[in-house]
XYZ file of C-alpha atoms in Angstrom:
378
model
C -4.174 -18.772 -27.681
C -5.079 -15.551 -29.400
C -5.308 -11.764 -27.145
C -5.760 -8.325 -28.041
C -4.088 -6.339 -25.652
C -2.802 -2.717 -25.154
C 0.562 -2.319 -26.004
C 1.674 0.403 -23.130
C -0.387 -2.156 -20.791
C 1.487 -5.321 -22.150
C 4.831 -3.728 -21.941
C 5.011 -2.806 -18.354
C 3.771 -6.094 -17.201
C 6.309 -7.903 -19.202
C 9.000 -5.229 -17.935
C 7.924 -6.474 -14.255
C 8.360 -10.305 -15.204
C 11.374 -9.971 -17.469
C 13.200 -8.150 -14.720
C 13.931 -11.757 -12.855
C 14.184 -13.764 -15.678
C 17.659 -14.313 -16.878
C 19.063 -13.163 -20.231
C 20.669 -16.615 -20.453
C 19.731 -20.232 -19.159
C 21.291 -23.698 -19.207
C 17.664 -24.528 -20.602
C 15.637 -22.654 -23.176
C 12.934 -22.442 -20.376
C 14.683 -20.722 -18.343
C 14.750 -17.500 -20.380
C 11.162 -17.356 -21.033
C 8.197 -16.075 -19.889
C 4.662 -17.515 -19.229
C 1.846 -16.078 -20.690
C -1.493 -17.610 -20.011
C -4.484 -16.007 -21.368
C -8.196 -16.435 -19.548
C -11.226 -14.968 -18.970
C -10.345 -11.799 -20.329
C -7.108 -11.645 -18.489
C -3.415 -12.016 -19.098
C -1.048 -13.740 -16.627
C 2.645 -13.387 -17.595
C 5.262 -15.151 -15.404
C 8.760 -15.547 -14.531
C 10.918 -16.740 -12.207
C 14.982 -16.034 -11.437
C 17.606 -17.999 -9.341
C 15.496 -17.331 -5.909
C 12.415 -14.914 -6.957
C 9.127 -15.504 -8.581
C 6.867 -12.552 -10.009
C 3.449 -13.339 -11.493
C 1.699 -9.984 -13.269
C -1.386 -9.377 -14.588
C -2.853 -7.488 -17.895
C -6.166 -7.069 -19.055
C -7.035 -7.882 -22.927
C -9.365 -9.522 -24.729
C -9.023 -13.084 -24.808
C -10.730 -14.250 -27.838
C -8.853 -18.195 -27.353
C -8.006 -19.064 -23.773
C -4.319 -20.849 -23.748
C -1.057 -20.243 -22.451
C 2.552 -20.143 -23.969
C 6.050 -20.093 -22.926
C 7.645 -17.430 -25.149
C 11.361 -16.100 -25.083
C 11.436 -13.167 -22.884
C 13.627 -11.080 -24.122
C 12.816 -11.090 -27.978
C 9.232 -10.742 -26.825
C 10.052 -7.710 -24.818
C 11.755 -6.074 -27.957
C 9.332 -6.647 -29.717
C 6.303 -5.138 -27.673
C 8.511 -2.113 -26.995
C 7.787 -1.239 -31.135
C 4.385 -1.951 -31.084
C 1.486 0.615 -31.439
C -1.351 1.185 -29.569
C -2.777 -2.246 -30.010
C -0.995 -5.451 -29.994
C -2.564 -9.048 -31.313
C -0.863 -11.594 -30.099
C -1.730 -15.779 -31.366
C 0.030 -19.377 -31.225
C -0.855 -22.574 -33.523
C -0.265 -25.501 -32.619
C 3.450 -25.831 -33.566
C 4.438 -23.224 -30.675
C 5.004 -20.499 -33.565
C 3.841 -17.128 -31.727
C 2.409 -14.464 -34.307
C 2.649 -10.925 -32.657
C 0.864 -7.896 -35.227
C 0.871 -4.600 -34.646
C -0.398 -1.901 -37.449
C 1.845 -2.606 -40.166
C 4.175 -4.845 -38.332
C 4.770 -8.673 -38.152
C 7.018 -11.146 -36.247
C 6.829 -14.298 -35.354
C 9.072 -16.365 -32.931
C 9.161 -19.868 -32.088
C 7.928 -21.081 -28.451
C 8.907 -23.428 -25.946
C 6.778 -26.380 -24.693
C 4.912 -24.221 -21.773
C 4.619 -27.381 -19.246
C 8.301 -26.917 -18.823
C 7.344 -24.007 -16.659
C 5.714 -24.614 -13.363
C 3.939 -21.483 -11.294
C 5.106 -21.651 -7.360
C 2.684 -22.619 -4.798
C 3.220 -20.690 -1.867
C 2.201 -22.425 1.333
C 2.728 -20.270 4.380
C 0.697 -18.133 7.292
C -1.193 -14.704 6.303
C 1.244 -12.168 7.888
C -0.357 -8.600 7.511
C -2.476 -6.977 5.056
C -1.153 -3.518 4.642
C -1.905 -0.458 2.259
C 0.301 -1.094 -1.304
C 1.465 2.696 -0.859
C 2.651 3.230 2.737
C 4.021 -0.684 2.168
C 5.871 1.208 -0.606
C 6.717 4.675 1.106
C 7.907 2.925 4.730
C 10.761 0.749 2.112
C 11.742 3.809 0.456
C 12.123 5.924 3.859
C 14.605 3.053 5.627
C 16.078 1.633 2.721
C 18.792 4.050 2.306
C 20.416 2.723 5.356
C 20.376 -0.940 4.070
C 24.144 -2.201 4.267
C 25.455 -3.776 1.094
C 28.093 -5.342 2.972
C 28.009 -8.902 1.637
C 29.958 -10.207 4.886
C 26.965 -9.064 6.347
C 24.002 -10.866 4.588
C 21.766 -10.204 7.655
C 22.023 -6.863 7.133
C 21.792 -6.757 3.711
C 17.607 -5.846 3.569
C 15.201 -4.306 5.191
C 13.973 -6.089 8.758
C 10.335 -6.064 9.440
C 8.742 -6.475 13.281
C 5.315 -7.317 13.263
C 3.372 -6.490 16.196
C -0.335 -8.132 16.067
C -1.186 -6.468 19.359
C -0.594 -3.257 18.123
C -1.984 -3.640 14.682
C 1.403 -2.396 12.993
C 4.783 -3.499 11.401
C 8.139 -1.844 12.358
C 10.595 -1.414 8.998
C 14.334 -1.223 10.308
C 17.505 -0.766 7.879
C 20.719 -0.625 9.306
C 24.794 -0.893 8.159
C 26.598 -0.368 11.292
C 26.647 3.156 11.037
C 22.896 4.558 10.619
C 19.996 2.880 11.536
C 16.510 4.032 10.169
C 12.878 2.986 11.427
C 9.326 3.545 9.991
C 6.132 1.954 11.355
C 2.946 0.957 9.305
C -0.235 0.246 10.438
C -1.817 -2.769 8.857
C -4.931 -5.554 9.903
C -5.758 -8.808 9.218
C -3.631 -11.030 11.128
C -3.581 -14.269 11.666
C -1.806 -17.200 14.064
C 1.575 -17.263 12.735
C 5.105 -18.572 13.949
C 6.795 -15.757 12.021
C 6.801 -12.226 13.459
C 10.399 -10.797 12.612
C 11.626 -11.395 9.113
C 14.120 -10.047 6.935
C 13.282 -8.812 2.973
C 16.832 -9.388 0.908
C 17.662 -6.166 -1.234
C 16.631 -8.030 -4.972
C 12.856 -7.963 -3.818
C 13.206 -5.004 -2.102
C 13.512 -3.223 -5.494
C 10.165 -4.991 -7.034
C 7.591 -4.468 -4.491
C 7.402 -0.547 -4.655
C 7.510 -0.838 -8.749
C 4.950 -3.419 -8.029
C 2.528 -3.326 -5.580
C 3.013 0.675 -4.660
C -0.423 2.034 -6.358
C -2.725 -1.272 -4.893
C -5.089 0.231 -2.136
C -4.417 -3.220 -0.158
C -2.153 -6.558 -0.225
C -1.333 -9.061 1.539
C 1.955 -10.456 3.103
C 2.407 -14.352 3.641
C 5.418 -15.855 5.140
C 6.739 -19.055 6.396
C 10.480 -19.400 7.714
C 12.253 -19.539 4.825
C 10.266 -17.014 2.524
C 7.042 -15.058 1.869
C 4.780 -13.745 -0.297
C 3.147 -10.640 -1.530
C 0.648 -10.271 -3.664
C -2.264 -7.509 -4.704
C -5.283 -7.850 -7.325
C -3.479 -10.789 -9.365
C 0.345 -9.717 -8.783
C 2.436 -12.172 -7.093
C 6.036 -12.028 -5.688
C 7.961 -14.799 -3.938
C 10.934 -14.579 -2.642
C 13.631 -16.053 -0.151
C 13.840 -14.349 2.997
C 17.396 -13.507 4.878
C 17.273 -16.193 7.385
C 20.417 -15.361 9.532
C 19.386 -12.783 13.071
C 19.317 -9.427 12.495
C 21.530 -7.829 15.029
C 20.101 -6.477 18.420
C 18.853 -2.727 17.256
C 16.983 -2.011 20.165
C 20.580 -1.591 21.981
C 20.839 2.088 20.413
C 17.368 3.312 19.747
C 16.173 2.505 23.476
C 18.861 5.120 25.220
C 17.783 7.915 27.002
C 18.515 11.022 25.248
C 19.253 14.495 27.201
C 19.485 16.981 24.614
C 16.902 18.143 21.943
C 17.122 20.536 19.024
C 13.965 21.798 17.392
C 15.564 22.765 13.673
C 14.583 23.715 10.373
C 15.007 20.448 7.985
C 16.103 23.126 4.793
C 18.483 24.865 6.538
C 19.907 21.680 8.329
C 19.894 20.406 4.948
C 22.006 23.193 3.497
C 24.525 23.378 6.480
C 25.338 19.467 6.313
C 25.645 20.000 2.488
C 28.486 22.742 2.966
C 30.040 21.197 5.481
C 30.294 17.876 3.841
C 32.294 19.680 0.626
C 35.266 20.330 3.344
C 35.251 17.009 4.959
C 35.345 15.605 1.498
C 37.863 17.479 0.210
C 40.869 16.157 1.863
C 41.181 12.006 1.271
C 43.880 11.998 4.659
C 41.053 13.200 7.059
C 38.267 11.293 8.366
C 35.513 13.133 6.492
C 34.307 14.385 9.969
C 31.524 17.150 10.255
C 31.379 18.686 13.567
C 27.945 19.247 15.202
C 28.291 22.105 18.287
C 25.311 23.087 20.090
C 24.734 26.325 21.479
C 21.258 26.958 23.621
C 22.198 30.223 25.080
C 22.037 31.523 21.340
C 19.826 29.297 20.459
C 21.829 28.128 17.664
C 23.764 24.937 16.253
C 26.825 24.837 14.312
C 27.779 22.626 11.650
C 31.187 23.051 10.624
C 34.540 20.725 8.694
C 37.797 21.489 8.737
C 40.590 19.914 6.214
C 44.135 20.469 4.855
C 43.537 23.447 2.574
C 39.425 24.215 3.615
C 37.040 24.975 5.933
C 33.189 25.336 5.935
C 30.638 26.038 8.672
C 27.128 27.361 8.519
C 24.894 28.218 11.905
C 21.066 26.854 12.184
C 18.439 28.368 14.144
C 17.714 25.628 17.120
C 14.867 25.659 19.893
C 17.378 23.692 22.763
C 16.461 21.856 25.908
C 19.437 19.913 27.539
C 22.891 20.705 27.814
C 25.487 21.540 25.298
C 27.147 19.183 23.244
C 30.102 19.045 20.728
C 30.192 15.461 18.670
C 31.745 14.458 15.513
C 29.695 12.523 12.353
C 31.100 10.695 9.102
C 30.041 13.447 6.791
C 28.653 11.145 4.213
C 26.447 9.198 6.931
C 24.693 12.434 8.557
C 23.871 13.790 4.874
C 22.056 10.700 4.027
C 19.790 10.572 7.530
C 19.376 14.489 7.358
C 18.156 14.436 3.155
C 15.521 11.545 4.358
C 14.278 12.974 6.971
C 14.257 16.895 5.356
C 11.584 15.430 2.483
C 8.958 14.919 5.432
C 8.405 18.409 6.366
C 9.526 21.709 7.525
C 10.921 20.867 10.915
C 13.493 18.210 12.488
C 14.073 16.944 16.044
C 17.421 16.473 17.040
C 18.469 14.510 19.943
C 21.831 13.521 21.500
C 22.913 11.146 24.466
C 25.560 12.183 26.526
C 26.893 8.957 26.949
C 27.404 7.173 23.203
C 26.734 10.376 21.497
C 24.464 8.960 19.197
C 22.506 11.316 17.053
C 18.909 10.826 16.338
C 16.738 12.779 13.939
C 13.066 12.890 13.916
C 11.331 14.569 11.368
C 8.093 16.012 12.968
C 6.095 16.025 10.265
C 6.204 12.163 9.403
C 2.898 10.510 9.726
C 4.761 6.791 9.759
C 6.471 7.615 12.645
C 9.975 7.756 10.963
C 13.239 8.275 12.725
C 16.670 7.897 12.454
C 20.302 7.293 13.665
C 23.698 8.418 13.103
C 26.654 6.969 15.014
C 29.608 9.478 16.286
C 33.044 8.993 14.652
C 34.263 9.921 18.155
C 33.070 12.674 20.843
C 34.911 15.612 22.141
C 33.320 17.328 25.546
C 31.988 21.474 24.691
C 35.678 23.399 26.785
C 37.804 21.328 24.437
């Protein structure tokens, strides 16, 4: 095998693979990564305990053949290399990597210990690679990490063929996000709910976020994505995801029409005094007024107190409810980065909170659940 390739090029590719692959095996082989070079293009793989990535690079291949190279010494040393990097193997494994004035050489492993995975399963979607990306990143701050939990622990997706789109949920008991995509190509399948685990969750924006279009293939037990030559395969989260619709289909009776900055800012203050005491319950108290046209965010503690009042376009009656400070500030900072204005809404009976941002093209919304409610004469 001998490859020119750019070294920038090289580096994130390996970066990608090397990212599963552990730093130490039981077997040689299991610390390495593939590299097969062919037809002018460079296929490095690598595979963890439960994940499989397969990038691509594009070089020129001046001997096709493939290697199985330690992955971490080979990463160290394409981090040092120039512009250009030349990479060749004889036929004792021995892997020559040049680079302007620099040598190394490292021994390789027989490569047909390694074996690529061959994913059988159903085509699920095909999907734009960036609003695949941007619909993880909006829901995935709700994801629990709650290891009791495992079903919770990733992001859920619903697809509905009918309507041409997938649903992304996240949720942790506490908040619940959702963000809709719209994606084509579908095909008979048996699978139409699924659940991504968080360790692939963190590879597929890095990976397939700046493809135009990829595809999604599943069977029960795991799927597949994979763009232009990039592969990842991965387990899914068998167990049921719990019964979501429960709180996002109430009926809501009061809406707020607020600015996402200034909501922002008053959750922000409020959460420094329902911080600051560790006896309290880190409560931040939301109090509607529609006769002003104003709502109050306020927190109270042992030795502070903060409130700040938001400008708010109200239809429904007046309400007074209570939110874990830490929870509200993460649903109101996602939703303030999608434009300049926020829906709230409130039911009277579970006085759940959810918040809209009206600016969001994918349809994203969230939920907050009450610490406990407290009726507006109290």
């Amino acid at each position: 095998m001998r490859f020119t390739a750019n070294a920038k090029d090289l580096k994130s590719a390996l970066k990608t693979v090397c990212g599963v692959i552990p730093a130490k095996g039981i077997i040689p082989a299991q610390s390495c990564v593939f590299i097969q070079a062919k037809d002018g293009t460079l296929t490095l793989s690598g595979r963890g305990e439960d994940i499989f990535v397969e990038a691509v690079c594009s070089c020129r291949v001046e001997e096709d053949g493939e290697a199985l190279a330690p992955s971490r010494m080979l990463m160290d040393y394409v981090s040092l290399a120039d512009d250009e990097i030349f990479i060749a193997t004889d036929a004792k494994n021995a892997m020559t990597i040049r680079s302007g004035k620099k040598k190394s050489s490292l021994l390789c492993v027989e490569s047909d210990q390694f074996k690529p995975v061959e994913f059988e399963g159903n085509l699920l979607f095909t999907a734009s690679g960036a609003d695949f990306a941007d619909c993880l990143s909006r829901v995935s701050f709700a994801v629990s990490v709650d290891e009791s939990r495992p079903q919770l622990c990733g992001v859920h997706l619903a697809v509905h063929p009918e309507e041409r789109k997938t649903v992304f949920v996240a949720l942790d008991g506490f908040k619940i996000s959702l963000c809709q995509m719209n994606c084509g190509s579908f095909e008979g399948q048996d699978v139409t709910e699924l659940t991504v685990p968080n360790a692939a969750l963190r590879l597929i924006s890095s990976m397939f976020g700046g493809f135009e279009k990829l595809t999604m293939h599943s069977n029960t037990t795991s799927a597949m994505i994979s763009a232009d030559g990039m592969r990842l395969v991965f387990p899914l989260i068998v167990k049921p995801y719990l019964e979501y619709t429960r709180v996002t289909n109430q009926n809501y009776k009061t809406f707020l029409r607020v600015d996402s900055a200034a909501m922002l800012d008053a959750v922000n203050i409020a959460s420094i005094a329902a911080n600051a005491d560790m006896k309290t319950k880190k409560c931040v108290q939301l109090d509607t007024d529609g006769e002003n046209g104003l709502l109050r965010v306020s927190a109270v503690a042992a030795q502070t107190s903060a409130s700040a009042d938001v400008s708010a376009a109200q239809q429904g009656d007046d309400m007074s409810l209570f939110f874990n400070a830490n929870y509200l500030k993460d649903v109101v900072s996602v939703c303030a980065k999608e434009g300049e204005d926020m829906e709230l809404d409130f039911t009277t009976a579970a006085g759940v909170c959810r918040i809209v941002p009206l600016s969001s093209a994918l349809g994203l919304t969230t939920y907050v659940m009450p610490v406990r409610q407290q009726s507006t004469g109290a």
